[in-house]
Coordinates of C-alpha atoms in Angstrom, one line a residue:
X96 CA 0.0 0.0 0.0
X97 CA 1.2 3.2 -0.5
X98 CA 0.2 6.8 0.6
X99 CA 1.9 10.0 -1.2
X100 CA 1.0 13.2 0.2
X101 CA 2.9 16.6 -0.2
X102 CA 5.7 16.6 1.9
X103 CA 7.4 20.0 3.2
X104 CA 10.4 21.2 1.2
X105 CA 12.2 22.2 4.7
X106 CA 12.3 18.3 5.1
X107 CA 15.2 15.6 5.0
X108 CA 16.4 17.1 1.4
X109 CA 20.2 17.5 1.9
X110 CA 22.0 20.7 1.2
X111 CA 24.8 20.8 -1.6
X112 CA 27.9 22.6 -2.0
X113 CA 28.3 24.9 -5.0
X114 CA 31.5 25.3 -6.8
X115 CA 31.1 28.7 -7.8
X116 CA 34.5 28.9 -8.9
X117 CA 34.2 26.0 -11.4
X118 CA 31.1 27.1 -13.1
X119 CA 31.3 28.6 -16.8
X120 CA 32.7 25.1 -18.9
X121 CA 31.6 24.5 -22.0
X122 CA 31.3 21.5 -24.5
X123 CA 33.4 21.5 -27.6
X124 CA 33.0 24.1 -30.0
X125 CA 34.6 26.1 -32.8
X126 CA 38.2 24.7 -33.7
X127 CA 40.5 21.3 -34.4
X128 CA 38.0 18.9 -33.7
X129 CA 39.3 16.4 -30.8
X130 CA 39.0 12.6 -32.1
X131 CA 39.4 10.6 -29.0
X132 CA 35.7 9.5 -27.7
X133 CA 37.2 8.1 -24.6
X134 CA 38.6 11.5 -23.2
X135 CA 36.2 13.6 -24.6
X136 CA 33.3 11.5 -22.9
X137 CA 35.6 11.9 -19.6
X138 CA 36.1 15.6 -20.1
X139 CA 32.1 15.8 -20.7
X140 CA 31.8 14.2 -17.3
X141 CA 34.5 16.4 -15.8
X142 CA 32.3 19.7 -17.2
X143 CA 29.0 18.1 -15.7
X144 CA 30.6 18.0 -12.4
X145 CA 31.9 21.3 -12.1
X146 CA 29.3 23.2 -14.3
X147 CA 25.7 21.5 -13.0
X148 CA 27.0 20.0 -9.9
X149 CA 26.3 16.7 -11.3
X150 CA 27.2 12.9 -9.8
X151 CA 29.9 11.0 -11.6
X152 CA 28.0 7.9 -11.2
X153 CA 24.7 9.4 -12.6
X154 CA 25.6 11.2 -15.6
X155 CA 28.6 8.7 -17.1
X156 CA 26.9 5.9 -17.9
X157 CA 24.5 7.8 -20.3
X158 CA 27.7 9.7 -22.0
X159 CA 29.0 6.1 -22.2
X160 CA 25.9 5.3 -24.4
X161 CA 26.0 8.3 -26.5
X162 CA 29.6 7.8 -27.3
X163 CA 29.0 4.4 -28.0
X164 CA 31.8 3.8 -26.1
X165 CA 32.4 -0.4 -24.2
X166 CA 34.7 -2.9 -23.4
X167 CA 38.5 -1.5 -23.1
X168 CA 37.5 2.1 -23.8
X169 CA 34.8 2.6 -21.6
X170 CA 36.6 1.3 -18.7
X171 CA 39.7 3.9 -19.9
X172 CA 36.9 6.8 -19.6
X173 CA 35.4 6.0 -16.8
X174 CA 39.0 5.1 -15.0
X175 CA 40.0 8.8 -16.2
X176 CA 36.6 10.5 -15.0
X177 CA 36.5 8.8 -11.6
X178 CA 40.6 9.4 -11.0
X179 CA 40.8 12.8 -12.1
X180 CA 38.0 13.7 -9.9
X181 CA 39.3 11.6 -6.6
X182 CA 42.7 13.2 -7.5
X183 CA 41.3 16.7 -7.8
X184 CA 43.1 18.6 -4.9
X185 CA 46.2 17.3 -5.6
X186 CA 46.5 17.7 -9.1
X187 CA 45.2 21.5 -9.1
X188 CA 48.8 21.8 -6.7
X189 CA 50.7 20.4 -9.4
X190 CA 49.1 22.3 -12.4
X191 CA 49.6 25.6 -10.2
X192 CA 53.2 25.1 -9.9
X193 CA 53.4 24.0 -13.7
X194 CA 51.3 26.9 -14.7
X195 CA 53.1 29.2 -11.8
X196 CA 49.4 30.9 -11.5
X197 CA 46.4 29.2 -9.5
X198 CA 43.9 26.8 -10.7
X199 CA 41.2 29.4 -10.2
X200 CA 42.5 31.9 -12.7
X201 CA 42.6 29.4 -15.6
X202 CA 40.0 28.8 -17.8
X203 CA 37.5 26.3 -17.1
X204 CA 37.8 24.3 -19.8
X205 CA 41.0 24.1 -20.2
X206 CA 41.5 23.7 -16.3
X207 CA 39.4 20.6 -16.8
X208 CA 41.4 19.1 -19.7
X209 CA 44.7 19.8 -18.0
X210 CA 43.0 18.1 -15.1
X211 CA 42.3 15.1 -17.1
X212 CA 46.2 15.2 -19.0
X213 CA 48.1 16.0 -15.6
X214 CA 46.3 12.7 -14.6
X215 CA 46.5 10.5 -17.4
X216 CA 50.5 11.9 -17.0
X217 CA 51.0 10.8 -13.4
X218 CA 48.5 8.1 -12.6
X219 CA 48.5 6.2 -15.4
X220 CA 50.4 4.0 -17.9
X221 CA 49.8 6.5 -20.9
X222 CA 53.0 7.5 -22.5
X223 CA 53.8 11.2 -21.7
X224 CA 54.0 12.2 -25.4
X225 CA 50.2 10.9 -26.2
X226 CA 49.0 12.5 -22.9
X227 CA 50.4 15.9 -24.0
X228 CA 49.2 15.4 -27.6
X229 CA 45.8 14.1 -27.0
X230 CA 45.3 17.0 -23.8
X231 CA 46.7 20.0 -26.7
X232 CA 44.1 18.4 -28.9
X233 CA 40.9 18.9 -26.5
X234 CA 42.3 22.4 -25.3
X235 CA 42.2 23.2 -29.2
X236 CA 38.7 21.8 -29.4
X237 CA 37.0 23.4 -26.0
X238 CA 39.4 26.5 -25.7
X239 CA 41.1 27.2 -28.7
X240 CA 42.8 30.3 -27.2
X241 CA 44.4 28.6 -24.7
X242 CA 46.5 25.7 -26.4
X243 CA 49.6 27.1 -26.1
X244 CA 49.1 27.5 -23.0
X245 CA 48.5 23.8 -22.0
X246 CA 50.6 22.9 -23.9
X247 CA 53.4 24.9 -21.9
X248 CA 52.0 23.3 -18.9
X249 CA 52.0 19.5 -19.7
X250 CA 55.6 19.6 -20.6
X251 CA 56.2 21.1 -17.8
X252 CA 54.2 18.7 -15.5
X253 CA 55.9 15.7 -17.7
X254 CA 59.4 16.8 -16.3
X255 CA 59.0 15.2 -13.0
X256 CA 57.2 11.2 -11.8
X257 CA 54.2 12.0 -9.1
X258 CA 56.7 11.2 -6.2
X259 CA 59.2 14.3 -7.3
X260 CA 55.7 15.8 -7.7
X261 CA 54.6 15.4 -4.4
X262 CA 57.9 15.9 -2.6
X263 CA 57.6 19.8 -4.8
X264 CA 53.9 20.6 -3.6
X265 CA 52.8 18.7 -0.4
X266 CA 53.8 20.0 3.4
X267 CA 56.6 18.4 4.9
X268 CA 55.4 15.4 7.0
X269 CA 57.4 16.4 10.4
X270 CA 56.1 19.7 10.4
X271 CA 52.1 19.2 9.1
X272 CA 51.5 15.6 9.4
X273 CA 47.5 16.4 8.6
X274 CA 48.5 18.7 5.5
X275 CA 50.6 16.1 3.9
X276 CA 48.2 13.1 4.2
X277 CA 45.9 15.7 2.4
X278 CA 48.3 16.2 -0.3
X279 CA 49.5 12.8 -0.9
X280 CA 46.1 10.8 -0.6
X281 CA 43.7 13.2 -2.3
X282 CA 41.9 14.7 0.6
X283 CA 40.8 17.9 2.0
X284 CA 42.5 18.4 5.1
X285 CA 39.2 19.2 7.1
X286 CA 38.1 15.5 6.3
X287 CA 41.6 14.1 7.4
X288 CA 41.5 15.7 10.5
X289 CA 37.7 14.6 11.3
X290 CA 38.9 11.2 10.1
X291 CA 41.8 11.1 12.3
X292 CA 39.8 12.5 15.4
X293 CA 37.1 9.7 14.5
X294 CA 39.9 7.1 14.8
X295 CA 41.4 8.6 18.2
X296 CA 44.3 10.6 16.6
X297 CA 46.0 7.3 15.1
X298 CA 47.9 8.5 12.1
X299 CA 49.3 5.5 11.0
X300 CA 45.2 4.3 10.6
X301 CA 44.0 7.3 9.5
X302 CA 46.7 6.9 6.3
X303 CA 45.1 3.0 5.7
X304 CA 41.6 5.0 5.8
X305 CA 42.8 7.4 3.3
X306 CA 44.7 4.7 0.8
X307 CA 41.0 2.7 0.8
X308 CA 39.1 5.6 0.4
X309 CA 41.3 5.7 -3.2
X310 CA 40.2 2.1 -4.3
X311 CA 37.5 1.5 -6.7
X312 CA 35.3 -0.6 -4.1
X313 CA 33.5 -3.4 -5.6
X314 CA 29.1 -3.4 -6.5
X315 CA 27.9 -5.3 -3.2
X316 CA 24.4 -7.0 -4.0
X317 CA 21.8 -8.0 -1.4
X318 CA 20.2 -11.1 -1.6
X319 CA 16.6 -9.9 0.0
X320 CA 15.5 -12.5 2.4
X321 CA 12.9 -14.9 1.4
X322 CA 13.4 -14.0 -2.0
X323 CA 17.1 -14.9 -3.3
X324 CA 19.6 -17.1 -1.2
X325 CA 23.6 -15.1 -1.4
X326 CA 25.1 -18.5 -2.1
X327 CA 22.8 -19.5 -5.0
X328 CA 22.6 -15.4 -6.2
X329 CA 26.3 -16.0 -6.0
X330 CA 26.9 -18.3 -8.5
X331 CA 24.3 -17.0 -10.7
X332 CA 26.2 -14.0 -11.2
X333 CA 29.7 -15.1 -11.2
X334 CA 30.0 -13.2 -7.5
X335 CA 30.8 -14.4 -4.1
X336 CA 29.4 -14.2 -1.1
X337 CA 30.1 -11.4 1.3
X338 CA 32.2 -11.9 4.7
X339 CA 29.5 -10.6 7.5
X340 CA 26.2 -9.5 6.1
X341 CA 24.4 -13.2 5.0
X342 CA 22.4 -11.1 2.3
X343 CA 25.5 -9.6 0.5
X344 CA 27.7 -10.8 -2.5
X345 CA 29.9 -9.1 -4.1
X346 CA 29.6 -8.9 -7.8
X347 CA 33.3 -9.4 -9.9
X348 CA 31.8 -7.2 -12.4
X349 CA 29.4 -6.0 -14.9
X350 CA 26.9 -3.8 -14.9
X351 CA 24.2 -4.9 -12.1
X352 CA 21.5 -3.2 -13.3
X353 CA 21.5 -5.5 -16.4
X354 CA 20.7 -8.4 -13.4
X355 CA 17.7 -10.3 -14.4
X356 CA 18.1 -10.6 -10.4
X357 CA 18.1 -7.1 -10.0
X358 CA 14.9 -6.8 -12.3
X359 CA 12.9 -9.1 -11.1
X360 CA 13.4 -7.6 -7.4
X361 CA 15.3 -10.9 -6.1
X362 CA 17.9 -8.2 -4.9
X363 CA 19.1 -5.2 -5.0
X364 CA 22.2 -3.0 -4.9
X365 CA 23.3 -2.0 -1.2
X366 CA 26.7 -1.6 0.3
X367 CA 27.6 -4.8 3.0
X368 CA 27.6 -2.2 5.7
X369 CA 24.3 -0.4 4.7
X370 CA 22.7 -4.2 4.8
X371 CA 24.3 -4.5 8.6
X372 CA 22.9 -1.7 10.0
X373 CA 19.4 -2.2 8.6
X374 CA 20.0 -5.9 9.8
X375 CA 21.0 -5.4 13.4
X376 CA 17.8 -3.2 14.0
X377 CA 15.9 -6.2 13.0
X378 CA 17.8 -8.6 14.8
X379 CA 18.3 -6.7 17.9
X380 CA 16.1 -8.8 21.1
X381 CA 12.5 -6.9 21.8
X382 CA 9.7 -7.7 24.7
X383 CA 6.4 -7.7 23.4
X384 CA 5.2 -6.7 20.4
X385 CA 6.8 -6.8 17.1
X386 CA 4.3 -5.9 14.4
X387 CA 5.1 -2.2 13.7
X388 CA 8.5 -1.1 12.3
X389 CA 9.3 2.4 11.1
X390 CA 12.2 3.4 8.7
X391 CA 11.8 7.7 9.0
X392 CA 14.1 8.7 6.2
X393 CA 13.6 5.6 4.0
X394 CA 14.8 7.2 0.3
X395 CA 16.2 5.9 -2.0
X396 CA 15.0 2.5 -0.6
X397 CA 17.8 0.1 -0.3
X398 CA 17.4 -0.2 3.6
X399 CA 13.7 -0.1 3.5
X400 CA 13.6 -2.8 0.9
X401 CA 15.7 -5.2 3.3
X402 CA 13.8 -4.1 5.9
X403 CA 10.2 -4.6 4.0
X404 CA 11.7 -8.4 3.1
X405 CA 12.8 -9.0 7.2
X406 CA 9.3 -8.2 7.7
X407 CA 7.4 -10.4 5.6
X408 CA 9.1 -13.5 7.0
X409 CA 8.1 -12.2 10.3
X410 CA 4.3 -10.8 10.1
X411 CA 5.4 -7.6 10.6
X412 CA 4.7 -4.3 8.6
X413 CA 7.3 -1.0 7.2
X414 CA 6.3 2.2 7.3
X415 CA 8.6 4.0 5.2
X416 CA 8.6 8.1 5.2
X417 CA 10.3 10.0 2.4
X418 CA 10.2 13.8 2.4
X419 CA 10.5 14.1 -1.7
X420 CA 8.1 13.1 -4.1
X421 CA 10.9 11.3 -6.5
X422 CA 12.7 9.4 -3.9
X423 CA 9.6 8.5 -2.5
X424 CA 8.9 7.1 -5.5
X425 CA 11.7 5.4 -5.4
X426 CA 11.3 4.0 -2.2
X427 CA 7.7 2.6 -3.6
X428 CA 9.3 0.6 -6.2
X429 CA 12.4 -1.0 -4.0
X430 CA 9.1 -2.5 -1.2
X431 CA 6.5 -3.5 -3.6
X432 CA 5.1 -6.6 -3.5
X433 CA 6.0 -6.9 0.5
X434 CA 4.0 -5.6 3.3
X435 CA 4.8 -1.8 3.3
X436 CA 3.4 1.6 3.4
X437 CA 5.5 4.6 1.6
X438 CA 4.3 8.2 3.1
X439 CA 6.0 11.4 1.4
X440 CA 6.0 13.3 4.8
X441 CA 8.6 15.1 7.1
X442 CA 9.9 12.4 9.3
X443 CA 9.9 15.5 11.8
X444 CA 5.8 15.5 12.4
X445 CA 5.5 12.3 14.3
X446 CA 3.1 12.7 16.7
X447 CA 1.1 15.7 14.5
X448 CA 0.6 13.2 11.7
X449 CA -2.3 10.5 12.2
X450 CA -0.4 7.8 10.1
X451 CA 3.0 8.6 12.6
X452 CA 1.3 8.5 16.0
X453 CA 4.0 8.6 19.0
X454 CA 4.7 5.7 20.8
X455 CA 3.1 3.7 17.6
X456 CA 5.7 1.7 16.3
X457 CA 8.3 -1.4 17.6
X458 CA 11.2 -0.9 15.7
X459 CA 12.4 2.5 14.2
X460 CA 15.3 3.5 12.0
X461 CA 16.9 7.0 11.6
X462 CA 19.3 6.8 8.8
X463 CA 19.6 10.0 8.9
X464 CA 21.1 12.7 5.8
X465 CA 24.8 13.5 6.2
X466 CA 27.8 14.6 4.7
X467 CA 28.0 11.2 3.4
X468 CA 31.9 11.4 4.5
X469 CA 31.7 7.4 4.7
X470 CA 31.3 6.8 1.4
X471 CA 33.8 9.0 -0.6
X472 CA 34.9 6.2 -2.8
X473 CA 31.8 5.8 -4.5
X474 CA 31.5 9.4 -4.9
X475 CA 34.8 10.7 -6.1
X476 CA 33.8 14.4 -6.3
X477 CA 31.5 14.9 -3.0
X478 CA 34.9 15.2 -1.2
X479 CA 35.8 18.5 -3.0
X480 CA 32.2 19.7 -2.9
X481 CA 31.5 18.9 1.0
X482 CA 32.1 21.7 3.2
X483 CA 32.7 22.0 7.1
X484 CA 30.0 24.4 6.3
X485 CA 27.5 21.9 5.5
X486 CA 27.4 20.3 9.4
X487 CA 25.0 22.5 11.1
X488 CA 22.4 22.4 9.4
X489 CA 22.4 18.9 9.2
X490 CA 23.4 17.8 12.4
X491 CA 20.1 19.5 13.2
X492 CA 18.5 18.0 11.3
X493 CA 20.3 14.7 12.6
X494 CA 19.0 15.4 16.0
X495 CA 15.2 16.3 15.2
X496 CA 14.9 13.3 12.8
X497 CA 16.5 11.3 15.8
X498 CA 14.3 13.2 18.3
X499 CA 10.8 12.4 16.5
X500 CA 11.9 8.6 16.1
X501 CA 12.2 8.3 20.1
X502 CA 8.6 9.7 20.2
X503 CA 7.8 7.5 17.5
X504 CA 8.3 4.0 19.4
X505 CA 6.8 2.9 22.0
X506 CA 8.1 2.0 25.8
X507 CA 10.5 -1.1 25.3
X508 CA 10.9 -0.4 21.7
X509 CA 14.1 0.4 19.6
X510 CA 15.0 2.8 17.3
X511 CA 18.8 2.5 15.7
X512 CA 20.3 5.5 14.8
X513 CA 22.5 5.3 11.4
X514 CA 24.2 7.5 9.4
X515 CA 27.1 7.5 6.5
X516 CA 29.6 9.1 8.0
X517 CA 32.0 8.8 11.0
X518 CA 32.3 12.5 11.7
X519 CA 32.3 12.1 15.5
X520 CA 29.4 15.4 15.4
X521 CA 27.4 13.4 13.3
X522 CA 27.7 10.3 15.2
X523 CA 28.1 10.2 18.5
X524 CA 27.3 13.7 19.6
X525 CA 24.7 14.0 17.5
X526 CA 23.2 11.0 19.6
X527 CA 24.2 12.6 23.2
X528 CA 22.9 15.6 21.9
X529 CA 19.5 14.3 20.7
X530 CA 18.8 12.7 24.1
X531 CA 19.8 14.7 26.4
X532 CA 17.9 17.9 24.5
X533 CA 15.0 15.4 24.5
X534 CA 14.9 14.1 27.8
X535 CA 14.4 10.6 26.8
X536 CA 14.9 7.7 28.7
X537 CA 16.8 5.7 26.9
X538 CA 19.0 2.7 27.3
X539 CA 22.2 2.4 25.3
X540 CA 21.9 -1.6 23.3
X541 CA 25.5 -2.8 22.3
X542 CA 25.4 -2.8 19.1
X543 CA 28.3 -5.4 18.5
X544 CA 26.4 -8.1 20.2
X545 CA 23.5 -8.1 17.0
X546 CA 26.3 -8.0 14.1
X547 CA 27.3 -11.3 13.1
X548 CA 30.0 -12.7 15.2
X549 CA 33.7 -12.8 14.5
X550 CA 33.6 -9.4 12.9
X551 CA 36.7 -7.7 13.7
X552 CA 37.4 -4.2 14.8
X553 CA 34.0 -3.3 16.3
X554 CA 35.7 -1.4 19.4
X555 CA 34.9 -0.9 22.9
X556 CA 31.2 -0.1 22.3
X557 CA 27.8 0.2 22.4
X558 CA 27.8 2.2 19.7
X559 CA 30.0 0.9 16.2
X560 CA 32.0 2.2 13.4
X561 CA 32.6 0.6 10.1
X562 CA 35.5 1.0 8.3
X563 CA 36.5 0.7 4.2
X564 CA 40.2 -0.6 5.9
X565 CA 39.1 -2.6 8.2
X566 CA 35.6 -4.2 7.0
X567 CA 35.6 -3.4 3.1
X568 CA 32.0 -1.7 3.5
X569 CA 31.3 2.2 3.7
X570 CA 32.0 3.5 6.9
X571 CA 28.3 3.5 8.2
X572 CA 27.9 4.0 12.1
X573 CA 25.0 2.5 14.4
X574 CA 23.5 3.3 17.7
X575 CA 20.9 1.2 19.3
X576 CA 18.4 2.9 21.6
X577 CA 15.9 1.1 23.7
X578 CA 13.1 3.6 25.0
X579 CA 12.0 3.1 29.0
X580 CA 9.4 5.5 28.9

C-alpha cells in the first residue's frame, strides 16, 4: 500500500555545496576537432561535475551510451573520469606550480582538460607524449585560445614522476602531518583531521583509511531475504558471497542493473555495511510486540527494501517516510510486493501526523542525511564539494529526525540510529545531543552483540563504526536505543 502526500520542502532534502568557482565550462566548440571518444566523454563528465554539480555515477553511464563507447574504452573513460575527480586537490597543486598561476584563474575548460592530461600523465600508464598530444588536442577543441598555454603546462608537469611531484607541492610530513596526508592521498584536510579524530588521533590508521578511500570498491548485491539465497545469487552472477552481512555478494563485475536478479526484485544493490545496519535493527532482542517497524528517512530505498523483506518473513509491517516526491517514488518501487506503506511526509511530524502517532511503532530507523563522509569512494567528487560548512544544518537535522523517532516508538521499543559518515558530530554527539535535549529515557543496546559474530574491529562499544580498511564496506555508524518511557 502506498500513501503520497505533499511533503514540506524544509524536510530531509540535503543541502549541496556549489562550486562557484568551477562554473562557466563548456562542451566542444569552434576549432581542431578532438577525435578521442574516450577523453572527450571523460572531459564531458568532468564539465557536468563542475558546471551542474552533477554525480559521476549518474551522468557517465548515459555519456557512455552516446559515445557508444564499451569494453576497453569505456573502462579507460570512466577510469580517467572517476581518477581525475578523486585526485582533484592534488592535481590543481601540481598544475599551479606548472602553470606558476592558481587553478582558479585558468579557464574552465582548459583547467578541466589539464586536469584530465596531468592525470593521465601521473597516474597512469599512458605514454607522456600521447598524454600531452591528446590534452593540446581537447584544449584546441574546448578553448582554442588557450592551447599554447597547455601545452606549456603539460611539458612542464611531464618533467617530473608524481613522487618528485609530491615531494615539490605537499607539506613536509614532520612539520604538518594532517596537510601532507591531504596532499599525498587526495583529501581535504578538514576530512583528514575529522577522520583522524574519529579514529582517536592514530595517524598510522587514519593513512590506511585514506589509501582505501582511493580504491575503486566493488558493487555489493543483497540477496533480500525470502526471495534470493547469497550463495545461490552467488553463483548465478559469477560473484561471491560477502564476509559478514548473509544477504550480500559481491559482484566481480558487470553492470548490475543488467541483473535479471536485479529486475525481477530478487535483490538489490546496497553496500555490506548499509545491509548490517538495517539488519541489526531487526535482529536486535524486543519484549512484546513486534508488528510495527518504522524506517523515518527511507529514500532511496535500499534499507527499506531489506527491511520490507525481514518483515514479511516475520508478520510484521514498514512504514517507510520519504520527504521528496521522487525518492519516495523510489522507495515505492524497492518494497512493492512486501508488506509496506510509503508516506511522502517530514519524518519531523510524528506525533502531529495521524499515520506517525507517537509511541506507535516497535522498531524504528533513523538513517539520517549526512555529509556522506563514509562513502567517498563511491563518490569521487563529494569530497571536494563537501564543506565544514554543511554540518549545522544537518546535524540539526540529525538530531530532530533522531528526536521524532524516540517519540515515534513505544516503551521497550528500539530505534537505531545510522548515518554515512564517521564525523564524530554526526555520530556520537549527535546522539548525546538528541537525548539529552529530549529528555528521553533511553537505554544504550550494544550494538556489537547483533552484528554477526567474529567481525573484527568493532571497538569498545555500544555504539560501532565501520570501516573501508578494516571491513571493506562504507563507513556507516550505528546506535541502538531502547526507550524506558
Amino acid at each position: 500500500m502506498t500513501s503520497f502526500r505533499g511533503g514540506s520542502s524544509s524536510g530531509a532534502a540535503k543541502p549541496r555545496h556549489h562550486d562557484r568557482d568551477a562554473r562557466g565550462g563548456r562542451g566542444p566548440r569552434a576549432g581542431r576537432p578532438a577525435h578521442d571518444p574516450a577523453r572527450m566523454t571523460a572531459y564531458q563528465a568532468l564539465l557536468a561535475v563542475h558546471r551542474d554539480d552533477a554525480y559521476a555515477n549518474l551522468v557517465l553511464p548515459g555519456l557512455l551510451r552516446e559515445a557508444g563507447l564499451f569494453g576497453r574504452d569505456a573502462a579507460f573513460a570512466t577510469e580517467l573520469t572517476y581518477g581525475t575527480l578523486r585526485a582533484r586537490g592534488t592535481l590543481d597543486r601540481i598544475i599551479e606550480s606548472a602553470a606558476d598561476r592558481e587553478v582558479s584563474r585558468i579557464d574552465p575548460p582548459a583547467r578541466d582538460a589539464l586536469r584530465l592530461g596531468a592525470y593521465q600523465l601521473l597516474h597512469t600508464r599512458v605514454p607522456a607524449h600521447a598524454a600531452v598530444a591528446s590534452t593540446v588536442d581537447l584544449v584546441h577543441s574546448v578553448a582554442p585560445g588557450a592551447a599554447g598555454f597547455a601545452n606549456a603546462v603539460m611539458r612542464r608537469i611531464a618533467e617530473h614522476d608524481l613522487d618528485a611531484w609530491l615531494a615539490k607541492v605537499a607539506p613536509a610530513e614532520q612539520e604538518d602531518p594532517v596537510g601532507h596526508l591531504a596532499v599525498t592521498h587526495h583529501h581535504p584536510e578538514w576530512i583528514v583531521r575529522a577522520f583522524r579524530e574519529a579514529l582517536g588521533g592514530d595517524l598510522a590508521e587514519t593513512e590506511r583509511l585514506l589509501a582505501a578511500d582511493n580504491e575503486r570498491p566493488e558493487v555489493h548485491l543483497c540477496a533480500r531475504p525470502g526471495r534470493a539465497d547469497a550463495v545461490e545469487l552467488a553463483d548465478t552472477v559469477g560473484g561471491m558471497p560477502g564476509a559478514f552481512s548473509p544477504y550480500a555478494v559481491y559482484l566481480g563485475g558487470g553492470s548490475p542493473g543488467e541483473l535479471v536478479e536485479i529486475k525481477t526484485g530478487k535483490a538489490h544493490v546496497q553496500d555490506e555495511g548499509s545491509q548490517l545496519v538495517a539488519t541489526a535493527l531487526a535482529q536486535a532482542p524486543l519484549d512484546g510486540r513486534d508488528e510495527r517497524w518504522l524506517d523515518l528517512c527511507a529514500g532511496p530505498g535500499g534499507k527499506a527494501g531489506l527491511l520490507a523483506a525481514l518483515a514479511a518473513q516475520r508478520g510484521a509491517h514498514l512504514t517507510a517516510v520519504e520527504v521528496t516526491e521522487h525518492r519516495a517514488h523510489m522507495v515505492e518501487a524497492a518494497v512493492r510486493g512486501m508488506p509496506a506503506t510509503v508516506l511522502c511526509a517530514d519524518g519531523r511530524s510524528v506525533g502531529t501526523d495521524h499515520d506517525l502517532p507517537a509511541g506507535g511503532f516497535d522498531r524504528v530507523l533513523v538513517d539520517a542525511p549526512c555529509t556522506g563522509l563514509g562513502s567517498l569512494r563511491r563518490r569521487p567528487e563529494s569530497r571536494w564539494r563537501r564543506q565544514p560548512s554543511d554540518l549545522p544544518p544537518l546535524t540539526k537535522l540529525q538530531r530532530e529526525l533522531l528526536g521524532a523517532a524516540l517519540r515515534a516508538v513505544r516503551p521497550g521499543g528500539l530505534v537505531a540510529y545510522v548515518t554515512c559518515s564517521p564525523h564524530l558530530v554526526e555520530t556520537k554527539v549527535s546522539v548525546s545531543e538528541a537525548v539529552r535535549r529530549g529528555g528521553f529515557d533511553v537505554d544504550f543496546v550494544d550494538a556489537r552483540e547483533v552484528l554477526p559474530a567474529g567481525m573484527p574491529g568493532l571497538g569498545d562499544g555500544p555504539t560501532v563504526q565501520l570501516w573501508p580498511h578494516k571491513h571493506g564496506t562504507d563507513a556507516m555508524f550505528i546506535a541502538l536505543l531502547r526507550r524506558n518511557a
